[in-house]
Coordinates of C-alpha atoms and ligand atoms in Angstrom, one line a residue:
M231 CA -16.5 2.2 18.9
A232 CA -15.9 -1.3 17.7
K233 CA -14.6 -3.8 20.3
F234 CA -13.6 -7.3 19.4
L235 CA -13.0 -10.4 21.6
L236 CA -9.9 -12.1 20.3
T237 CA -9.1 -15.7 21.0
A238 CA -5.3 -15.9 21.2
V239 CA -2.9 -18.7 21.8
D240 CA 0.3 -18.6 23.7
A241 CA 2.7 -20.2 21.2
R242 CA 4.9 -21.7 23.9
T243 CA 2.4 -23.1 26.3
E244 CA -0.6 -23.5 23.9
K245 CA -2.7 -21.9 26.5
V246 CA -5.8 -20.1 25.2
V247 CA -6.1 -16.4 26.2
P248 CA -9.0 -14.1 25.5
L249 CA -8.1 -10.5 24.7
L250 CA -10.2 -7.4 24.0
Y251 CA -9.2 -5.2 21.0
D252 CA -10.7 -1.8 20.2
N253 CA -10.0 -0.6 16.6
M254 CA -11.0 3.0 17.6
D255 CA -8.6 3.7 20.5
S256 CA -6.1 0.9 19.7
S257 CA -6.3 -0.7 23.1
L258 CA -5.5 -4.4 23.6
T259 CA -6.4 -5.6 27.1
D260 CA -7.3 -8.7 29.0
L261 CA -11.0 -9.2 30.0
Q262 CA -10.5 -7.0 33.1
G263 CA -9.4 -4.1 31.0
R264 CA -5.7 -4.3 31.8
S265 CA -3.4 -3.5 28.9
V266 CA -1.4 -6.5 27.7
V267 CA 0.9 -4.1 25.8
R268 CA 3.6 -1.9 27.3
T269 CA 2.2 1.4 26.1
V270 CA 4.2 4.6 25.8
D271 CA 3.5 7.0 28.5
V272 CA 1.0 9.7 27.5
S273 CA 3.4 12.5 28.4
L274 CA 5.9 11.2 25.9
R275 CA 3.5 11.0 23.0
A276 CA 3.2 13.6 20.2
P277 CA -0.3 15.0 20.0
T278 CA -2.4 13.2 17.4
V279 CA -4.0 15.1 14.6
D280 CA -7.3 14.2 13.1
A281 CA -7.1 13.0 9.5
P282 CA -8.9 14.9 6.8
V283 CA -12.2 13.4 6.0
T284 CA -13.4 13.6 2.4
S285 CA -16.5 12.4 0.6
R286 CA -18.6 13.5 -2.4
E287 CA -20.9 15.4 -0.1
T288 CA -18.1 17.0 2.0
P289 CA -15.1 17.2 -0.5
L290 CA -11.8 18.5 0.6
G291 CA -9.4 20.6 -1.5
K292 CA -5.7 20.8 -2.0
T293 CA -2.9 23.2 -0.8
S294 CA 0.6 23.8 -1.9
P295 CA 2.0 20.3 -2.1
R296 CA 4.5 18.6 0.1
I297 CA 4.2 15.5 -2.2
L298 CA 4.0 16.5 -5.8
K299 CA 3.0 13.7 -8.2
I300 CA 3.4 14.5 -11.9
S301 CA 1.5 12.3 -14.4
L302 CA 3.3 12.3 -17.7
G303 CA 0.6 10.3 -19.4
L304 CA -0.8 6.7 -19.2
S305 CA 0.9 5.3 -22.3
C306 CA 2.9 2.1 -21.6
N307 CA 4.8 -0.4 -23.7
Y308 CA 3.4 -3.2 -21.6
A309 CA -0.3 -4.2 -21.0
C310 CA -0.2 -5.8 -17.6
E311 CA -3.1 -8.0 -16.4
Y312 CA -4.2 -6.1 -13.2
C313 CA -2.8 -2.6 -13.9
S314 CA -4.8 0.0 -12.1
Q315 CA -4.6 2.2 -15.2
R316 CA -5.6 -0.4 -17.8
F317 CA -9.1 0.8 -18.6
V318 CA -8.7 4.5 -17.6
A319 CA -9.8 6.9 -20.3
R320 CA -6.8 8.6 -21.9
N321 CA -6.4 12.3 -21.8
V322 CA -4.9 14.2 -24.8
E323 CA -1.2 13.3 -24.6
T324 CA 1.1 15.8 -23.1
S325 CA 4.3 16.7 -24.9
P326 CA 7.6 18.5 -24.3
D327 CA 5.8 21.7 -25.4
D328 CA 3.7 21.6 -22.3
I329 CA 6.7 21.8 -20.0
S330 CA 7.5 25.5 -20.3
R331 CA 3.9 26.6 -19.4
F332 CA 3.8 24.1 -16.5
L333 CA 7.1 25.4 -15.1
E334 CA 6.1 29.0 -15.5
S335 CA 3.0 28.4 -13.5
L336 CA 4.7 26.6 -10.6
D337 CA 5.3 29.6 -8.4
T338 CA 1.6 30.4 -8.4
W339 CA 0.6 27.1 -6.7
V340 CA 3.8 25.5 -5.3
L341 CA 4.4 28.0 -2.6
N342 CA 7.1 26.0 -0.7
P343 CA 9.6 23.5 -2.0
P344 CA 8.0 20.1 -1.9
D345 CA 9.6 17.3 0.1
A346 CA 9.1 14.8 -2.8
V347 CA 8.5 14.9 -6.6
E348 CA 7.2 11.7 -8.2
F349 CA 7.2 11.2 -11.9
W350 CA 4.5 8.8 -13.1
G351 CA 3.4 7.0 -16.2
G352 CA 2.0 4.7 -17.7
E353 CA 5.6 3.8 -18.2
P354 CA 7.5 7.0 -17.4
L355 CA 10.4 6.2 -19.6
V356 CA 8.1 6.1 -22.7
Y357 CA 8.0 9.8 -22.0
I358 CA 11.8 10.3 -21.7
K359 CA 11.8 13.3 -24.1
T360 CA 9.5 15.1 -21.7
L361 CA 10.9 13.6 -18.5
R362 CA 14.4 14.8 -19.1
P363 CA 13.9 18.5 -19.5
L364 CA 11.1 18.5 -16.9
A365 CA 13.1 16.7 -14.2
Q366 CA 16.3 18.8 -14.9
A367 CA 14.4 22.0 -14.5
L368 CA 12.7 20.8 -11.3
R369 CA 16.0 19.6 -9.9
E370 CA 17.4 23.1 -10.3
K371 CA 14.3 24.6 -8.7
F372 CA 14.0 22.1 -5.8
P373 CA 17.6 20.8 -5.1
A374 CA 16.6 19.1 -1.9
A375 CA 13.4 17.3 -3.0
R376 CA 13.4 13.5 -3.2
F377 CA 12.8 12.4 -6.8
S378 CA 11.3 9.1 -7.6
V379 CA 10.1 7.1 -10.5
I380 CA 8.5 3.6 -10.9
T381 CA 9.3 1.9 -14.2
N382 CA 8.9 -1.6 -15.7
G383 CA 12.6 -1.4 -16.4
S384 CA 12.4 -2.5 -20.1
L385 CA 13.6 0.9 -21.5
L386 CA 16.6 1.4 -19.2
N387 CA 20.0 1.6 -20.7
R388 CA 23.4 2.7 -19.4
E389 CA 22.9 6.3 -20.4
I390 CA 19.5 6.7 -18.8
N391 CA 20.8 4.9 -15.7
Q392 CA 23.6 7.5 -15.4
W393 CA 21.1 10.3 -15.8
L394 CA 18.8 8.9 -13.2
D395 CA 21.7 8.6 -10.8
D396 CA 23.0 12.1 -11.6
L397 CA 19.6 13.7 -10.8
G398 CA 19.3 11.8 -7.5
F399 CA 16.4 9.6 -8.5
T400 CA 15.1 6.8 -6.4
V401 CA 14.1 4.1 -8.9
S402 CA 11.6 1.3 -8.3
I403 CA 11.2 -1.5 -10.8
S404 CA 7.7 -3.0 -11.0
H405 CA 8.3 -6.8 -11.1
D406 CA 6.4 -9.6 -9.3
G407 CA 9.3 -11.9 -9.1
P408 CA 8.2 -15.5 -9.6
G409 CA 4.7 -14.2 -10.5
Q410 CA 5.8 -11.8 -13.2
H411 CA 4.4 -14.1 -16.0
V412 CA 1.0 -13.6 -14.5
R413 CA 1.3 -9.8 -14.6
G414 CA 2.8 -9.4 -18.1
P415 CA 6.0 -9.4 -20.1
D416 CA 9.3 -9.9 -18.2
P417 CA 12.1 -7.4 -18.8
L418 CA 14.5 -9.9 -17.2
D419 CA 14.0 -12.2 -20.2
D420 CA 15.6 -9.6 -22.5
P421 CA 19.4 -9.6 -22.0
Q422 CA 19.8 -5.9 -22.6
S423 CA 17.1 -4.7 -20.2
R424 CA 18.2 -7.4 -17.7
A425 CA 21.8 -6.1 -17.8
A426 CA 20.6 -2.5 -17.5
I427 CA 18.3 -3.3 -14.5
L428 CA 21.1 -5.1 -12.7
E429 CA 23.6 -2.3 -13.4
L430 CA 21.2 0.3 -12.0
Y431 CA 20.7 -2.0 -9.0
R432 CA 24.4 -2.1 -8.3
T433 CA 24.6 1.7 -8.7
L434 CA 21.6 2.8 -6.6
A435 CA 21.0 0.0 -4.1
P436 CA 24.1 0.9 -2.0
K437 CA 22.7 4.5 -1.9
G438 CA 19.3 3.2 -0.7
R439 CA 17.7 4.5 -3.8
F440 CA 16.5 1.3 -5.5
S441 CA 13.8 -1.3 -4.9
F442 CA 11.9 -4.0 -6.8
N443 CA 8.2 -3.4 -6.3
A444 CA 6.1 -6.6 -6.3
M445 CA 2.4 -7.3 -5.7
L446 CA 0.7 -10.4 -4.5
N447 CA -2.2 -11.9 -6.3
R448 CA -3.9 -15.3 -6.2
E449 CA -1.3 -16.8 -8.5
N450 CA 1.6 -15.1 -6.6
Q451 CA 0.7 -15.6 -3.0
S452 CA 4.1 -16.3 -1.4
R453 CA 6.2 -13.4 -0.1
A454 CA 8.9 -15.9 0.8
A455 CA 9.1 -16.9 -2.9
I456 CA 9.2 -13.3 -4.0
Q457 CA 11.9 -12.4 -1.5
A458 CA 13.9 -15.5 -2.5
F459 CA 13.6 -14.6 -6.2
F460 CA 15.1 -11.1 -5.7
V461 CA 17.8 -12.3 -3.3
D462 CA 18.8 -14.8 -6.0
L463 CA 18.6 -12.3 -8.8
T464 CA 20.8 -9.7 -7.2
G465 CA 22.9 -11.9 -5.0
D466 CA 22.1 -9.5 -2.2
P467 CA 20.4 -10.8 1.0
D468 CA 19.5 -7.2 1.9
V469 CA 17.7 -6.5 -1.4
L470 CA 14.8 -4.0 -0.8
I471 CA 11.4 -5.1 -2.1
G472 CA 8.8 -2.3 -2.2
E473 CA 5.0 -2.6 -2.0
G474 CA 4.3 -6.3 -1.4
G475 CA 0.7 -6.0 -0.6
F476 CA -2.2 -7.8 -2.2
V477 CA -3.6 -6.2 -5.4
D478 CA -6.7 -4.0 -5.4
A479 CA -9.3 -5.0 -8.0
Y480 CA -9.5 -2.1 -10.5
D481 CA -11.2 -4.1 -13.3
A482 CA -12.1 -7.7 -14.3
G483 CA -8.4 -8.6 -14.5
G484 CA -8.0 -7.5 -10.9
I485 CA -11.1 -9.4 -9.8
S486 CA -9.8 -12.6 -11.5
Q487 CA -6.5 -12.2 -9.6
S488 CA -8.3 -11.7 -6.3
L489 CA -8.5 -14.5 -3.6
R490 CA -11.4 -16.9 -3.7
P491 CA -13.1 -17.5 -0.4
E492 CA -11.7 -21.1 -0.2
E493 CA -8.2 -19.6 -0.5
F494 CA -8.6 -17.1 2.4
H495 CA -7.3 -19.3 5.2
S496 CA -4.5 -21.0 3.3
F497 CA -3.2 -17.5 2.2
R498 CA -3.3 -16.1 5.7
R499 CA -1.5 -19.2 7.1
Q500 CA 1.1 -18.9 4.4
A501 CA 1.6 -15.1 4.9
F502 CA 1.8 -15.4 8.7
H503 CA 4.3 -18.2 8.4
D504 CA 6.4 -16.2 6.0
I505 CA 6.4 -13.2 8.4
R506 CA 7.0 -15.2 11.5
H507 CA 9.9 -17.0 10.1
G508 CA 11.6 -13.9 8.7
K509 CA 11.0 -14.9 5.1
A510 CA 9.4 -11.6 4.2
G511 CA 11.6 -9.3 6.2
R512 CA 12.9 -7.4 3.1
I513 CA 9.4 -6.6 1.9
S514 CA 8.4 -3.0 2.8
S515 CA 4.6 -3.6 3.1
V516 CA 5.3 -6.2 5.8
R517 CA 7.9 -4.3 7.7
D518 CA 6.1 -1.0 7.6
R519 CA 2.7 -2.3 8.3
V520 CA 3.8 -4.6 11.2
M521 CA 5.7 -1.7 12.8
S522 CA 2.8 0.8 12.1
F523 CA 0.3 -1.6 13.8
V524 CA 2.7 -2.3 16.7
N525 CA 3.0 1.4 17.2
S526 CA -0.7 1.9 17.0
L527 CA -1.0 -0.3 20.0
R528 CA 2.0 1.2 21.9
F529 CA 0.8 4.7 21.4
E530 CA -3.0 3.8 21.4
R531 CA -3.4 5.6 18.1
P532 CA -7.0 6.9 17.7
A533 CA -8.7 5.9 14.4
S534 CA -9.6 9.6 14.0
S535 CA -6.0 10.1 12.9
L536 CA -6.2 7.6 10.1
G537 CA -6.2 8.8 6.5
Q538 CA -6.5 6.6 3.5
K539 CA -3.7 4.0 2.8
C540 CA -2.3 5.8 -0.2
G541 CA -2.3 9.3 1.3
M542 CA -4.0 10.9 -1.7
D543 CA -6.7 12.3 0.6
R544 CA -4.2 14.6 2.2
L545 CA -4.5 18.2 1.3
D546 CA -0.8 18.5 0.6
S547 CA -0.5 15.4 -1.6
I548 CA -1.4 16.4 -5.1
A549 CA -1.4 14.7 -8.5
V550 CA -1.3 16.9 -11.6
D551 CA -0.7 16.4 -15.4
L552 CA 1.4 18.8 -17.4
K553 CA -1.6 20.7 -18.6
G554 CA -2.2 21.7 -14.9
N555 CA -5.2 19.4 -14.4
V556 CA -5.4 18.3 -10.8
L557 CA -6.3 14.6 -10.5
T558 CA -7.7 12.3 -7.9
C559 CA -4.4 10.4 -8.0
Q560 CA -1.6 9.5 -10.4
N561 CA -3.4 6.4 -11.7
V562 CA -6.2 8.3 -13.4
S563 CA -6.6 10.9 -16.1
A564 CA -8.5 14.2 -16.5
A565 CA -10.7 12.4 -19.1
A566 CA -11.8 9.6 -16.8
L567 CA -14.8 9.3 -14.5
A568 CA -14.6 7.8 -11.0
P569 CA -17.1 5.0 -10.2
N570 CA -19.3 7.5 -8.4
G571 CA -19.8 9.4 -11.7
E572 CA -17.6 12.4 -10.7
S573 CA -14.7 13.5 -13.0
H574 CA -11.2 12.5 -11.9
R575 CA -10.2 16.0 -13.0
I576 CA -10.9 17.6 -9.6
G577 CA -9.7 21.1 -10.6
H578 CA -6.8 23.1 -12.1
T579 CA -3.6 24.4 -10.7
S580 CA -4.5 27.9 -11.9
H581 CA -7.4 27.9 -9.3
L582 CA -6.0 25.7 -6.6
G583 CA -8.5 27.1 -4.1
E584 CA -11.3 25.7 -6.1
V585 CA -10.1 22.1 -6.2
V586 CA -12.7 19.6 -4.8
L587 CA -12.0 15.9 -4.2
K588 CA -15.5 14.6 -5.0
T589 CA -14.3 11.2 -6.3
A590 CA -13.1 9.8 -3.0
T591 CA -14.7 8.3 0.1
H592 CA -12.8 8.3 3.4
W593 CA -13.1 5.1 5.3
S594 CA -15.2 6.7 8.0
H595 CA -17.9 7.3 5.3
R596 CA -18.0 3.6 4.3
A597 CA -20.5 1.3 6.0
E598 CA -18.0 -1.5 6.6
C599 CA -14.7 0.1 7.7
P600 CA -15.5 1.7 11.1
G601 CA -16.5 -1.7 12.4
C602 CA -13.6 -3.6 10.8
P603 CA -10.9 -5.0 13.1
M604 CA -8.3 -4.5 10.3
L605 CA -9.0 -0.8 10.0
Q606 CA -5.7 0.3 11.6
I607 CA -3.8 -1.7 9.1
C608 CA -5.9 -1.5 6.0
K609 CA -7.1 2.1 6.2
G610 CA -10.0 1.6 3.9
A611 CA -8.5 0.2 0.5
C612 CA -8.7 2.4 -2.6
M613 CA -10.6 5.6 -1.8
F614 CA -12.3 6.0 -5.2
L615 CA -13.5 2.4 -5.8
Q616 CA -17.1 1.5 -5.3
G617 CA -19.4 -1.5 -5.7
P618 CA -18.1 -4.9 -6.7
L619 CA -14.5 -3.7 -7.3
W620 CA -14.3 -2.1 -3.9
E621 CA -15.9 -5.2 -2.3
A622 CA -13.3 -7.5 -4.0
S623 CA -10.5 -5.1 -3.0
C624 CA -11.8 -5.1 0.6
E625 CA -11.8 -8.9 0.7
N626 CA -8.2 -9.0 -0.5
A627 CA -7.2 -6.3 2.0
Y628 CA -8.9 -8.1 4.9
S629 CA -7.0 -11.3 4.3
D630 CA -3.8 -9.3 3.6
A631 CA -4.1 -7.4 6.9
L632 CA -4.9 -10.4 9.2
P633 CA -1.4 -11.9 9.2
I634 CA 0.1 -8.4 9.9
F635 CA -2.4 -8.1 12.8
A636 CA -1.5 -11.5 14.2
A637 CA 2.3 -10.9 13.8
G638 CA 2.0 -7.5 15.6
I639 CA 0.1 -8.9 18.5
E640 CA 2.5 -11.8 18.9
F641 CA 5.4 -9.5 18.7
L642 CA 4.0 -7.4 21.6
A643 CA 2.2 -9.9 23.7
G644 CA 3.6 -13.3 22.8
L645 CA 0.0 -14.4 21.8
V646 CA -1.2 -15.3 18.4
P647 CA -4.9 -14.3 17.7
V648 CA -6.8 -17.1 15.9
H649 CA -10.4 -15.9 16.2
I650 CA -12.2 -12.6 16.3
E651 CA -15.6 -12.3 17.9
G652 CA -17.8 -9.2 17.6
E653 CA -20.1 -7.3 15.3
L654 CA -18.5 -8.5 12.0
R655 CA -19.4 -10.8 9.2
E656 CA -19.5 -14.5 10.4
D657 CA -17.1 -15.5 7.6
R658 CA -14.5 -12.9 8.8
K659 CA -14.1 -14.3 12.3
D660 CA -12.0 -17.3 11.8
I661 CA -8.5 -16.0 11.1
F662 CA -6.6 -19.2 10.1
G663 CA -9.4 -21.8 9.8
F664 CA -9.5 -23.1 13.4
S665 CA -12.8 -21.5 14.5
E666 CA -14.6 -24.4 16.0
K667 CA -12.0 -24.2 18.9
S668 CA -12.8 -20.6 19.6
A669 CA -12.5 -19.4 23.2
A670 CA -15.3 -17.0 22.4
T671 CA -17.7 -19.8 22.8
Q672 CA -16.3 -20.6 26.3
G673 CA -17.8 -17.6 28.2
P674 CA -15.8 -15.1 30.2
N675 CA -13.5 -17.6 32.0
P676 CA -12.2 -19.8 29.3
Q677 CA -10.3 -22.9 30.2
P678 CA -7.2 -24.0 28.4
A679 CA -8.4 -25.7 25.3
R680 CA -8.7 -29.5 25.7
K681 CA -7.1 -29.9 22.4
P682 CA -4.4 -27.3 21.9
F683 CA -5.0 -24.7 19.2
P684 CA -2.6 -25.3 16.4
V685 CA -0.5 -22.2 16.0
P686 CA -0.7 -21.7 12.3
V687 CA 2.1 -23.3 10.4
V688 CA 2.5 -24.4 6.8
S689 CA 5.1 -26.6 5.4
G690 CA 8.1 -25.1 3.7
Ligands
SF4_26 S1 -10.6 -4.7 5.1 FE1 -12.4 -3.7 4.0 S2 -13.8 -3.1 5.7 FE2 -11.8 -3.5 6.6 S3 -10.8 -1.5 6.7 FE3 -10.1 -2.5 4.8 S4 -11.6 -1.9 3.2 FE4 -12.5 -1.3 5.2
SF4_27 S1 -6.7 6.5 -5.0 FE1 -4.9 5.7 -3.9 S2 -5.2 3.5 -3.8 FE2 -6.7 4.3 -5.3 S3 -5.6 4.1 -7.3 FE3 -5.2 6.2 -6.6 S4 -3.2 6.0 -5.4 FE4 -4.0 3.9 -5.7

């Protein structure tokens, strides 16, 4: 159990209020233990289910998939700066010839129609000669499944757009908005791909099947600027922006795009300001994570029900290549090793019962996560990272989660937490950079602060 004493500020009266937060049972109370959240009555809650817990020593397997992720290969026509796949060892490339064997084998391991089929690259449209017959055959086999693809958009054209629409694809374009130049080439600079991207937007967005997926990094910190970029690009104030979290550090490029300690507070103030003023309301990682955290408090969600953030520790989420290799996730190859030395090829579809996910570490097996106040929002960062890359990703994730945490508590209780006291690293306690005014130093009956706490604001 990890309990934390929060110093919170009433944004209207500037009164300082202490709160107790427990990341294991998601309770938020005053010092007398009375909930400050209107929780949902226990009789109205669905029973919670413990999440699967995997580690190298106690690896889990896979079952017939509900989410089927098909890796076409890791080739890409771009070479982006912090791509999670940049230094992943390449497998032997798959080809259209692999499709028939893959399709023939499906009935032996996909025992029920999956809810969703995701087609992954590299850049998936580099593999269009494979993607077309594969997706068409799967659409006939699984007519109700959601199909999705994430592309850099550079290879779209009118004819591919029509095909994607006809097959019912949801399409996401990876683009960092005003920070795209940091990531890599910009398909919007090319008149043909720009026209194709916008045409696809006009076709699929009204059907709820299009998003621009953007990531934050130290040179692209403002969600407000990202949202404004895509509203301006599309002319649509309701444009959907997928992802929107801070990058994980998969390699040196990811580390160089991670926040420096001197940037933590300014980033958190900026992010909180953007959320609080509705400037990030179209960004899914903000909306989804604020609502998920709010619901964790309303339903007092136990930490035991938390899987990893990407869901690839679930038994019924599976990533495969066309040769039938089962992979840790869609961002790796059968030829690559995980940082813990285990192969990312965790088995083969012909022997699904023998698959073992030895590459991943559930948050409950990390030294840091069970005692982290951001656990309910972060859910442990990337499950296969280790060492300095995991540590850098954890730092990014902590700063990324804090504004969500503050916004969720303000939404429910009208109080903005500004300081966290408890068994956590000293440099993680001060949320926005106002620590010297912490009520945690005032004992159990804190007085209103002599100088009011500044509720975090930034200009702009
Ligand atoms: S911020 Fe770091 S310690 Fe906290 S839950 Fe995420 S990965 Fe774990
Ligand atoms: S394990 Fe999850 S978070 Fe890590 S790279 Fe794969 S999908 Fe992304």
